[in-house]
Each structure stands twice: as C-alpha cells, then as structure tokens.
PDB file of C-alpha atoms in Angstrom:
ATOM      1  CA  MET X  80      58.817  20.598 -23.429  1.00 44.00           C
ATOM      2  CA  ILE X  81      56.830  21.209 -26.614  1.00 44.00           C
ATOM      3  CA  ASP X  82      58.567  23.288 -29.258  1.00 47.00           C
ATOM      4  CA  VAL X  83      55.549  25.244 -30.449  1.00 44.00           C
ATOM      5  CA  THR X  84      57.509  27.057 -33.160  1.00 49.00           C
ATOM      6  CA  GLU X  85      58.357  23.955 -35.188  1.00 61.00           C
ATOM      7  CA  ARG X  86      56.311  20.879 -34.337  1.00 76.00           C
ATOM      8  CA  ARG X  87      52.957  19.827 -35.690  1.00 83.00           C
ATOM      9  CA  LEU X  88      51.084  17.629 -33.245  1.00 86.00           C
ATOM     10  CA  LYS X  89      48.428  15.037 -33.914  1.00 88.00           C
ATOM     11  CA  ILE X  90      45.457  15.085 -31.569  1.00 88.00           C
ATOM     12  CA  GLY X  91      46.716  12.077 -29.600  1.00 86.00           C
ATOM     13  CA  GLU X  92      50.136  13.656 -29.160  1.00 86.00           C
ATOM     14  CA  LEU X  93      48.652  16.929 -27.952  1.00 86.00           C
ATOM     15  CA  ALA X  94      46.374  15.081 -25.545  1.00 84.00           C
ATOM     16  CA  ALA X  95      49.307  13.107 -24.112  1.00 81.00           C
ATOM     17  CA  ALA X  96      51.471  16.209 -23.791  1.00 80.00           C
ATOM     18  CA  THR X  97      48.835  18.283 -22.008  1.00 79.00           C
ATOM     19  CA  GLY X  98      47.051  15.657 -19.925  1.00 76.00           C
ATOM     20  CA  LEU X  99      43.754  16.344 -21.702  1.00 78.00           C
ATOM     21  CA  THR X 100      41.623  13.639 -23.258  1.00 79.00           C
ATOM     22  CA  VAL X 101      41.135  13.280 -26.991  1.00 84.00           C
ATOM     23  CA  ARG X 102      37.398  13.637 -26.289  1.00 83.00           C
ATOM     24  CA  THR X 103      37.989  17.067 -24.712  1.00 84.00           C
ATOM     25  CA  LEU X 104      39.986  18.248 -27.733  1.00 88.00           C
ATOM     26  CA  HIS X 105      37.273  16.928 -30.044  1.00 88.00           C
ATOM     27  CA  HIS X 106      34.695  18.860 -27.980  1.00 88.00           C
ATOM     28  CA  PHE X 107      36.740  22.067 -28.223  1.00 89.00           C
ATOM     29  CA  HIS X 108      36.822  21.555 -31.999  1.00 90.00           C
ATOM     30  CA  GLN X 109      33.085  20.839 -32.251  1.00 89.00           C
ATOM     31  CA  ILE X 110      32.156  24.088 -30.502  1.00 88.00           C
ATOM     32  CA  GLY X 111      34.698  26.118 -32.501  1.00 89.00           C
ATOM     33  CA  LEU X 112      36.937  26.890 -29.537  1.00 89.00           C
ATOM     34  CA  LEU X 113      40.094  25.195 -30.840  1.00 91.00           C
ATOM     35  CA  CYS X 114      40.110  24.206 -34.504  1.00 90.00           C
ATOM     36  CA  PRO X 115      43.446  22.767 -35.725  1.00 88.00           C
ATOM     37  CA  ALA X 116      44.801  24.839 -38.557  1.00 77.00           C
ATOM     38  CA  GLU X 117      46.367  22.080 -40.651  1.00 85.00           C
ATOM     39  CA  ARG X 118      45.908  18.485 -41.754  1.00 83.00           C
ATOM     40  CA  SER X 119      48.431  15.818 -42.677  1.00 77.00           C
ATOM     41  CA  ALA X 120      48.523  14.141 -46.082  1.00 76.00           C
ATOM     42  CA  ALA X 121      46.508  11.330 -44.526  1.00 79.00           C
ATOM     43  CA  GLY X 122      43.850  13.763 -43.349  1.00 77.00           C
ATOM     44  CA  HIS X 123      44.766  13.799 -39.650  1.00 81.00           C
ATOM     45  CA  ARG X 124      44.287  17.044 -37.742  1.00 85.00           C
ATOM     46  CA  LEU X 125      47.565  18.789 -36.983  1.00 90.00           C
ATOM     47  CA  TYR X 126      47.943  21.366 -34.212  1.00 90.00           C
ATOM     48  CA  THR X 127      50.391  24.194 -34.890  1.00 87.00           C
ATOM     49  CA  GLY X 128      52.272  26.440 -32.494  1.00 85.00           C
ATOM     50  CA  ASP X 129      49.457  28.986 -32.695  1.00 86.00           C
ATOM     51  CA  ASP X 130      46.967  26.239 -31.800  1.00 88.00           C
ATOM     52  CA  VAL X 131      49.039  25.252 -28.767  1.00 88.00           C
ATOM     53  CA  ARG X 132      49.272  28.867 -27.627  1.00 85.00           C
ATOM     54  CA  ARG X 133      45.500  29.200 -27.997  1.00 87.00           C
ATOM     55  CA  LEU X 134      45.004  25.990 -26.017  1.00 88.00           C
ATOM     56  CA  TYR X 135      47.148  27.409 -23.217  1.00 84.00           C
ATOM     57  CA  ARG X 136      44.911  30.460 -23.070  1.00 83.00           C
ATOM     58  CA  ILE X 137      41.801  28.255 -23.025  1.00 85.00           C
ATOM     59  CA  LEU X 138      43.083  26.145 -20.136  1.00 82.00           C
ATOM     60  CA  ALA X 139      44.322  29.171 -18.200  1.00 78.00           C
ATOM     61  CA  LEU X 140      40.961  30.890 -18.550  1.00 78.00           C
ATOM     62  CA  ARG X 141      39.172  27.703 -17.515  1.00 75.00           C
ATOM     63  CA  GLU X 142      41.287  27.687 -14.345  1.00 69.00           C
ATOM     64  CA  LEU X 143      39.930  31.189 -13.758  1.00 66.00           C
ATOM     65  CA  ARG X 144      36.507  29.517 -13.653  1.00 63.00           C
ATOM     66  CA  LEU X 145      35.151  30.924 -16.891  1.00 70.00           C
ATOM     67  CA  SER X 146      32.653  28.842 -18.848  1.00 72.00           C
ATOM     68  CA  LEU X 147      33.601  27.716 -22.349  1.00 80.00           C
ATOM     69  CA  GLY X 148      31.184  30.284 -23.775  1.00 79.00           C
ATOM     70  CA  GLN X 149      32.841  33.039 -21.735  1.00 77.00           C
ATOM     71  CA  ILE X 150      36.289  31.827 -22.817  1.00 82.00           C
ATOM     72  CA  ALA X 151      35.272  32.054 -26.470  1.00 84.00           C
ATOM     73  CA  LYS X 152      34.164  35.661 -25.982  1.00 80.00           C
ATOM     74  CA  VAL X 153      37.401  36.550 -24.171  1.00 80.00           C
ATOM     75  CA  LEU X 154      39.519  35.031 -26.953  1.00 82.00           C
ATOM     76  CA  GLU X 155      37.596  37.007 -29.552  1.00 79.00           C
ATOM     77  CA  GLY X 156      38.442  40.262 -27.792  1.00 71.00           C
ATOM     78  CA  ASP X 157      41.640  42.012 -26.778  1.00 55.00           C
ATOM     79  CA  SER X 158      41.611  40.442 -23.313  1.00 51.00           C
ATOM     80  CA  GLY X 159      42.585  37.038 -24.756  1.00 50.00           C
ATOM     81  CA  ASP X 160      46.231  37.850 -25.503  1.00 62.00           C
ATOM     82  CA  LEU X 161      48.751  35.557 -23.853  1.00 63.00           C
ATOM     83  CA  ARG X 162      50.283  38.215 -21.584  1.00 69.00           C
ATOM     84  CA  THR X 163      46.909  39.251 -20.148  1.00 71.00           C
ATOM     85  CA  VAL X 164      45.854  35.643 -19.597  1.00 67.00           C
ATOM     86  CA  ILE X 165      49.102  34.761 -17.803  1.00 70.00           C
ATOM     87  CA  VAL X 166      48.795  37.793 -15.511  1.00 73.00           C
ATOM     88  CA  ARG X 167      45.219  36.815 -14.652  1.00 68.00           C
ATOM     89  CA  GLN X 168      46.292  33.229 -14.068  1.00 65.00           C
ATOM     90  CA  LEU X 169      49.113  34.407 -11.791  1.00 72.00           C
ATOM     91  CA  ASP X 170      46.631  36.473  -9.778  1.00 72.00           C
ATOM     92  CA  GLN X 171      44.426  33.404  -9.420  1.00 66.00           C
ATOM     93  CA  VAL X 172      47.355  31.238  -8.285  1.00 68.00           C
ATOM     94  CA  GLU X 173      48.368  33.814  -5.690  1.00 74.00           C
ATOM     95  CA  HIS X 174      44.767  33.936  -4.453  1.00 66.00           C
ATOM     96  CA  GLN X 175      44.690  30.141  -4.180  1.00 65.00           C
ATOM     97  CA  MET X 176      47.996  30.179  -2.296  1.00 71.00           C
ATOM     98  CA  ALA X 177      46.517  32.632   0.206  1.00 72.00           C
ATOM     99  CA  LEU X 178      43.526  30.328   0.703  1.00 67.00           C
ATOM    100  CA  HIS X 179      45.792  27.335   1.274  1.00 68.00           C
ATOM    101  CA  ARG X 180      47.884  29.297   3.772  1.00 76.00           C
ATOM    102  CA  ALA X 181      44.683  30.092   5.671  1.00 72.00           C
ATOM    103  CA  LEU X 182      43.775  26.402   5.615  1.00 69.00           C
ATOM    104  CA  GLN X 183      47.249  25.533   6.867  1.00 73.00           C
ATOM    105  CA  ARG X 184      46.813  27.862   9.834  1.00 77.00           C
ATOM    106  CA  ARG X 185      43.436  26.313  10.701  1.00 72.00           C
ATOM    107  CA  LEU X 186      44.797  22.779  10.495  1.00 73.00           C
ATOM    108  CA  GLN X 187      47.850  23.712  12.551  1.00 79.00           C
ATOM    109  CA  SER X 188      45.534  25.083  15.235  1.00 76.00           C
ATOM    110  CA  LEU X 189      43.606  21.797  15.275  1.00 72.00           C
ATOM    111  CA  ALA X 190      46.840  19.790  15.452  1.00 77.00           C
ATOM    112  CA  ASN X 191      48.087  21.889  18.367  1.00 76.00           C
ATOM    113  CA  THR X 192      44.812  21.364  20.222  1.00 74.00           C
ATOM    114  CA  LEU X 193      44.964  17.593  19.731  1.00 71.00           C
ATOM    115  CA  ARG X 194      48.599  17.457  20.841  1.00 72.00           C
ATOM    116  CA  GLU X 195      47.481  19.029  24.091  1.00 70.00           C
ATOM    117  CA  ALA X 196      45.004  16.155  24.492  1.00 65.00           C
ATOM    118  CA  ARG X 197      42.059  18.504  24.149  1.00 68.00           C
ATOM    119  CA  GLU X 198      39.031  18.174  21.880  1.00 67.00           C
ATOM    120  CA  PRO X 199      38.779  20.869  19.176  1.00 61.00           C
ATOM    121  CA  SER X 200      35.905  23.264  19.657  1.00 66.00           C
ATOM    122  CA  ILE X 201      32.948  23.312  17.285  1.00 62.00           C
ATOM    123  CA  ASP X 202      34.085  26.720  16.021  1.00 65.00           C
ATOM    124  CA  GLN X 203      37.571  25.380  15.288  1.00 61.00           C
ATOM    125  CA  LEU X 204      36.149  22.492  13.262  1.00 61.00           C
ATOM    126  CA  ILE X 205      33.724  24.729  11.370  1.00 57.00           C
ATOM    127  CA  HIS X 206      36.462  27.237  10.544  1.00 57.00           C
ATOM    128  CA  ALA X 207      38.711  24.423   9.313  1.00 57.00           C
ATOM    129  CA  MET X 208      35.953  23.005   7.112  1.00 54.00           C
ATOM    130  CA  GLU X 209      35.201  26.442   5.679  1.00 53.00           C
ATOM    131  CA  ALA X 210      38.895  27.009   4.934  1.00 54.00           C
ATOM    132  CA  ALA X 211      39.099  23.621   3.213  1.00 53.00           C
ATOM    133  CA  MET X 212      36.068  24.367   1.059  1.00 50.00           C
ATOM    134  CA  GLN X 213      37.375  27.784   0.101  1.00 50.00           C
ATOM    135  CA  ALA X 214      40.833  26.448  -0.771  1.00 50.00           C
ATOM    136  CA  LYS X 215      39.402  23.632  -2.849  1.00 54.00           C
ATOM    137  CA  ASN X 216      36.524  25.126  -4.758  1.00 56.00           C
ATOM    138  CA  PHE X 217      35.147  28.570  -3.930  1.00 58.00           C
ATOM    139  CA  THR X 218      36.243  32.009  -2.827  1.00 58.00           C
ATOM    140  CA  ALA X 219      35.239  33.191   0.630  1.00 59.00           C
ATOM    141  CA  GLU X 220      32.453  35.312  -0.853  1.00 64.00           C
ATOM    142  CA  GLN X 221      31.130  32.451  -2.988  1.00 63.00           C
ATOM    143  CA  PHE X 222      31.193  30.023  -0.088  1.00 65.00           C
ATOM    144  CA  ALA X 223      29.357  32.528   2.135  1.00 66.00           C
ATOM    145  CA  ARG X 224      26.724  32.973  -0.567  1.00 66.00           C
ATOM    146  CA  LEU X 225      26.174  29.216  -0.842  1.00 68.00           C
ATOM    147  CA  ARG X 226      25.934  28.854   2.921  1.00 70.00           C
ATOM    148  CA  GLN X 227      23.382  31.690   3.071  1.00 73.00           C
ATOM    149  CA  LEU X 228      21.274  30.060   0.360  1.00 73.00           C
ATOM    150  CA  HIS X 229      21.333  26.710   2.133  1.00 72.00           C
ATOM    151  CA  GLU X 230      20.339  28.340   5.406  1.00 75.00           C
ATOM    152  CA  GLU X 231      17.449  30.086   3.669  1.00 78.00           C
ATOM    153  CA  VAL X 232      15.967  26.908   2.183  1.00 73.00           C
ATOM    154  CA  GLY X 233      16.926  24.609   5.070  1.00 77.00           C
ATOM    155  CA  ASP X 234      17.878  20.935   4.942  1.00 74.00           C
ATOM    156  CA  ASP X 235      14.551  20.016   3.333  1.00 79.00           C
ATOM    157  CA  GLY X 236      15.093  22.519   0.545  1.00 77.00           C
ATOM    158  CA  VAL X 237      18.609  21.235  -0.132  1.00 75.00           C
ATOM    159  CA  ALA X 238      17.263  17.674  -0.201  1.00 77.00           C
ATOM    160  CA  ARG X 239      14.601  18.709  -2.741  1.00 82.00           C
ATOM    161  CA  TRP X 240      17.255  20.338  -4.911  1.00 79.00           C
ATOM    162  CA  ARG X 241      19.347  17.193  -4.847  1.00 79.00           C
ATOM    163  CA  GLN X 242      16.324  15.029  -5.648  1.00 84.00           C
ATOM    164  CA  ARG X 243      15.450  17.290  -8.568  1.00 85.00           C
ATOM    165  CA  MET X 244      19.020  17.215  -9.890  1.00 83.00           C
ATOM    166  CA  GLY X 245      19.009  13.429  -9.560  1.00 84.00           C
ATOM    167  CA  GLU X 246      15.866  13.213 -11.696  1.00 89.00           C
ATOM    168  CA  LEU X 247      17.331  15.528 -14.334  1.00 89.00           C
ATOM    169  CA  ALA X 248      20.661  13.665 -14.323  1.00 88.00           C
ATOM    170  CA  GLY X 249      18.798  10.388 -14.883  1.00 89.00           C
ATOM    171  CA  ARG X 250      16.982  11.830 -17.892  1.00 91.00           C
ATOM    172  CA  VAL X 251      20.245  13.202 -19.302  1.00 90.00           C
ATOM    173  CA  ALA X 252      21.921   9.795 -18.866  1.00 90.00           C
ATOM    174  CA  SER X 253      19.010   8.109 -20.639  1.00 91.00           C
ATOM    175  CA  HIS X 254      19.304  10.420 -23.651  1.00 90.00           C
ATOM    176  CA  ALA X 255      23.082   9.952 -23.683  1.00 89.00           C
ATOM    177  CA  GLU X 256      22.681   6.162 -23.750  1.00 89.00           C
ATOM    178  CA  ARG X 257      20.156   6.389 -26.590  1.00 89.00           C
ATOM    179  CA  ALA X 258      22.429   8.847 -28.449  1.00 89.00           C
ATOM    180  CA  THR X 259      19.574  11.296 -28.895  1.00 90.00           C
ATOM    181  CA  ASP X 260      20.562  14.275 -31.015  1.00 89.00           C
ATOM    182  CA  PRO X 261      21.502  17.038 -28.500  1.00 86.00           C
ATOM    183  CA  ALA X 262      19.613  19.496 -30.714  1.00 86.00           C
ATOM    184  CA  ASP X 263      16.373  17.535 -30.209  1.00 88.00           C
ATOM    185  CA  PRO X 264      13.727  19.863 -28.696  1.00 89.00           C
ATOM    186  CA  GLU X 265      13.165  17.489 -25.781  1.00 91.00           C
ATOM    187  CA  VAL X 266      16.867  17.528 -24.935  1.00 89.00           C
ATOM    188  CA  GLN X 267      17.052  21.292 -25.286  1.00 89.00           C
ATOM    189  CA  GLU X 268      14.120  21.661 -22.883  1.00 90.00           C
ATOM    190  CA  LEU X 269      15.908  19.316 -20.476  1.00 89.00           C
ATOM    191  CA  ALA X 270      19.003  21.513 -20.693  1.00 88.00           C
ATOM    192  CA  ARG X 271      16.870  24.532 -19.836  1.00 87.00           C
ATOM    193  CA  GLU X 272      15.382  22.719 -16.841  1.00 89.00           C
ATOM    194  CA  TRP X 273      18.870  21.763 -15.678  1.00 87.00           C
ATOM    195  CA  SER X 274      20.165  25.321 -15.987  1.00 85.00           C
ATOM    196  CA  LYS X 275      17.113  26.759 -14.239  1.00 86.00           C
ATOM    197  CA  THR X 276      17.525  24.385 -11.289  1.00 85.00           C
ATOM    198  CA  VAL X 277      21.274  24.991 -10.955  1.00 82.00           C
ATOM    199  CA  ARG X 278      20.742  28.743 -11.087  1.00 82.00           C
ATOM    200  CA  GLU X 279      18.164  28.419  -8.340  1.00 82.00           C
ATOM    201  CA  MET X 280      20.645  26.397  -6.270  1.00 78.00           C
ATOM    202  CA  THR X 281      23.323  29.060  -6.733  1.00 75.00           C
ATOM    203  CA  GLY X 282      21.039  32.049  -6.278  1.00 75.00           C
ATOM    204  CA  ALA X 283      21.601  33.039  -9.937  1.00 75.00           C
ATOM    205  CA  ASP X 284      25.089  34.161  -8.890  1.00 70.00           C
ATOM    206  CA  THR X 285      27.143  33.749 -12.069  1.00 71.00           C
ATOM    207  CA  SER X 286      30.460  33.622 -10.205  1.00 68.00           C
ATOM    208  CA  VAL X 287      29.220  30.766  -7.986  1.00 69.00           C
ATOM    209  CA  LEU X 288      27.740  29.012 -11.020  1.00 69.00           C
ATOM    210  CA  SER X 289      31.038  29.302 -12.892  1.00 71.00           C
ATOM    211  CA  ALA X 290      32.966  27.985  -9.880  1.00 69.00           C
ATOM    212  CA  LEU X 291      30.562  25.057  -9.575  1.00 73.00           C
ATOM    213  CA  TYR X 292      30.997  24.048 -13.214  1.00 73.00           C
ATOM    214  CA  ALA X 293      34.765  24.512 -12.925  1.00 71.00           C
ATOM    215  CA  LYS X 294      34.749  22.175  -9.931  1.00 70.00           C
ATOM    216  CA  ILE X 295      32.924  19.532 -11.981  1.00 75.00           C
ATOM    217  CA  ASP X 296      35.403  19.852 -14.850  1.00 71.00           C
ATOM    218  CA  ARG X 297      38.390  19.812 -12.491  1.00 67.00           C
ATOM    219  CA  GLN X 298      37.364  16.922 -10.239  1.00 68.00           C
ATOM    220  CA  GLY X 299      35.264  14.991 -12.745  1.00 75.00           C
ATOM    221  CA  PRO X 300      31.455  14.895 -12.601  1.00 76.00           C
ATOM    222  CA  GLU X 301      31.113  11.719 -10.540  1.00 76.00           C
ATOM    223  CA  ALA X 302      33.493  12.906  -7.801  1.00 71.00           C
ATOM    224  CA  ALA X 303      32.223  16.505  -7.799  1.00 71.00           C
ATOM    225  CA  THR X 304      28.541  15.492  -7.634  1.00 75.00           C
ATOM    226  CA  LYS X 305      29.055  12.458  -5.362  1.00 69.00           C
ATOM    227  CA  GLY X 306      27.846  10.081  -8.055  1.00 73.00           C
ATOM    228  CA  LEU X 307      24.846  12.131  -9.104  1.00 77.00           C
ATOM    229  CA  VAL X 308      26.138  12.768 -12.647  1.00 81.00           C
ATOM    230  CA  THR X 309      28.192  10.306 -14.680  1.00 82.00           C
ATOM    231  CA  GLY X 310      30.993  11.280 -17.047  1.00 83.00           C
ATOM    232  CA  PRO X 311      29.076  10.357 -20.237  1.00 85.00           C
ATOM    233  CA  ALA X 312      25.988  12.225 -19.004  1.00 86.00           C
ATOM    234  CA  TRP X 313      28.044  15.349 -18.261  1.00 86.00           C
ATOM    235  CA  ASP X 314      29.736  15.238 -21.664  1.00 86.00           C
ATOM    236  CA  TYR X 315      26.343  14.854 -23.321  1.00 87.00           C
ATOM    237  CA  LEU X 316      24.833  17.726 -21.345  1.00 86.00           C
ATOM    238  CA  LYS X 317      27.685  20.025 -22.382  1.00 83.00           C
ATOM    239  CA  ARG X 318      27.021  19.095 -25.994  1.00 84.00           C
ATOM    240  CA  ALA X 319      23.369  20.012 -25.505  1.00 85.00           C
ATOM    241  CA  PHE X 320      24.414  23.399 -24.122  1.00 81.00           C
ATOM    242  CA  ALA X 321      26.903  23.962 -26.959  1.00 78.00           C
ATOM    243  CA  VAL X 322      24.537  22.961 -29.760  1.00 70.00           C
ATOM    244  CA  GLY X 323      21.788  25.435 -29.164  1.00 60.00           C
ATOM    245  CA  PHE X 324      20.991  26.297 -25.579  1.00 53.00           C
ATOM    246  CA  ASP X 325      22.482  29.597 -24.382  1.00 47.00           C
ATOM    247  CA  GLY X 326      21.598  29.244 -20.699  1.00 44.00           C
ATOM    248  CA  ALA X 327      24.566  27.249 -19.305  1.00 41.00           C
TER     249      ALA X 327
END
C-alpha cells in the first residue's frame, strides 16, 4: 500500500502502483488535471501525497462516468473533497451491484430453463441481454434511451451512423500517424464533426454520452468500438478535444 504521507513517486512508480499507463498520467498533466508538485534533483516529476489523493478523486469521478472536463470542474469546487467523492463512488458501486444481481437472476432463470431441457423464450433471452448491457455499461434509463433511438432510426440509420464514425475514425487515425498538431484548424473541425455525430447517436443525452466515453476508456477503444477506433487514434482525438475544442 502506498504511504501517501511520506513517499515521493516518480511517474513510472505511480503508473505501476495504480495500473495506469505513463501516457495517461502525461495526458492528465498536459490538460492540467494532475500536475506533480515537485521535481527531483535530476528534473524528474515527483508525485506527493496530495497528488496521489487528487489522482484517487480523478479516478473515482471517472468511474462515475464524468468526462475529464467535468472532473476538472468538480475538483475546482467544493464537491471534489475526498469524503464526497468516496460517498458518490460507494453509491455507484452499490448501483452496479444491484445491476449485477439482476443479471444473476436472469442468467439463473435461463440456466433453470436449459436444465429442464427446454429452449429459453425470446423474452427470456432479450431480458438477459438487456441485464448484461445494463450491468456492463449503462443504467436502465440510458439503455432504454439508446434502444429508443435505434428503433427510431432503424437498422439502416444505425448502419449509416457506424459508416460515418468509421470515416471520421479513419481521418483521425491519419492525422495521428502524421502527428498533425491537434490545434490545427482542420483537426479541430474534425473533432467538432466527431462530437456532432456522437451526440446525434446518443440523442444529445449527456448522461448517455458520458457513459459511452467511460466505456471506451474502461474497455479500451478497440474493444469498445469493435475495432472502429484504434488506441492511438483515441488518444489523439482526446488531445484534440483538450487543446481547444469544448464540445466533447
């Protein structure tokens, strides 16, 4: 366990202790979210106990599906104190436990049906899939909203969304490979197009949008988007958002 009252941690040590990547910590520093307070005689960043406590709050708030911009605003206000964050995190964990218990009941029902050598009904399978989605990524309300949106646009509309996101992801990957400055006007316009499309896909529901981005951060972009967005492209896009675009 880290002794936050005494130790000074280099960035690699903090990354190893928390399971984060050095790149993530560098990104937090670049956007002003977590700036190490000290440096060693050799010029290496050193993270103090206060830095570690701030990092805990950042990670806890990210688990609550807040964007990095929202987290920064929370930490600037009174709602960013450690006690408040832990209580909110506990509420979220209890909510997730309730979702997993619901999933357990659905799966147990399916198992019982199969043990009786009967085929599960369509409703049983749908309910189980819904419970799995809710437990893994979204609340019941968010999942219902997504399902309503998809029903409204139909399979063709969903396919068009995915095609559009694929085109945008390809352009982002191209800029990332060329190391284009994220502040470049062309990149900033691309970030706006991305945000506009994602908001359309989520019905401009900020809670669904936040949950979607949290899913990408939690699972990794390639897994969460089924290969649509690569890790380097996602990291680059976040830099484009952080540099100047306020629409993420």
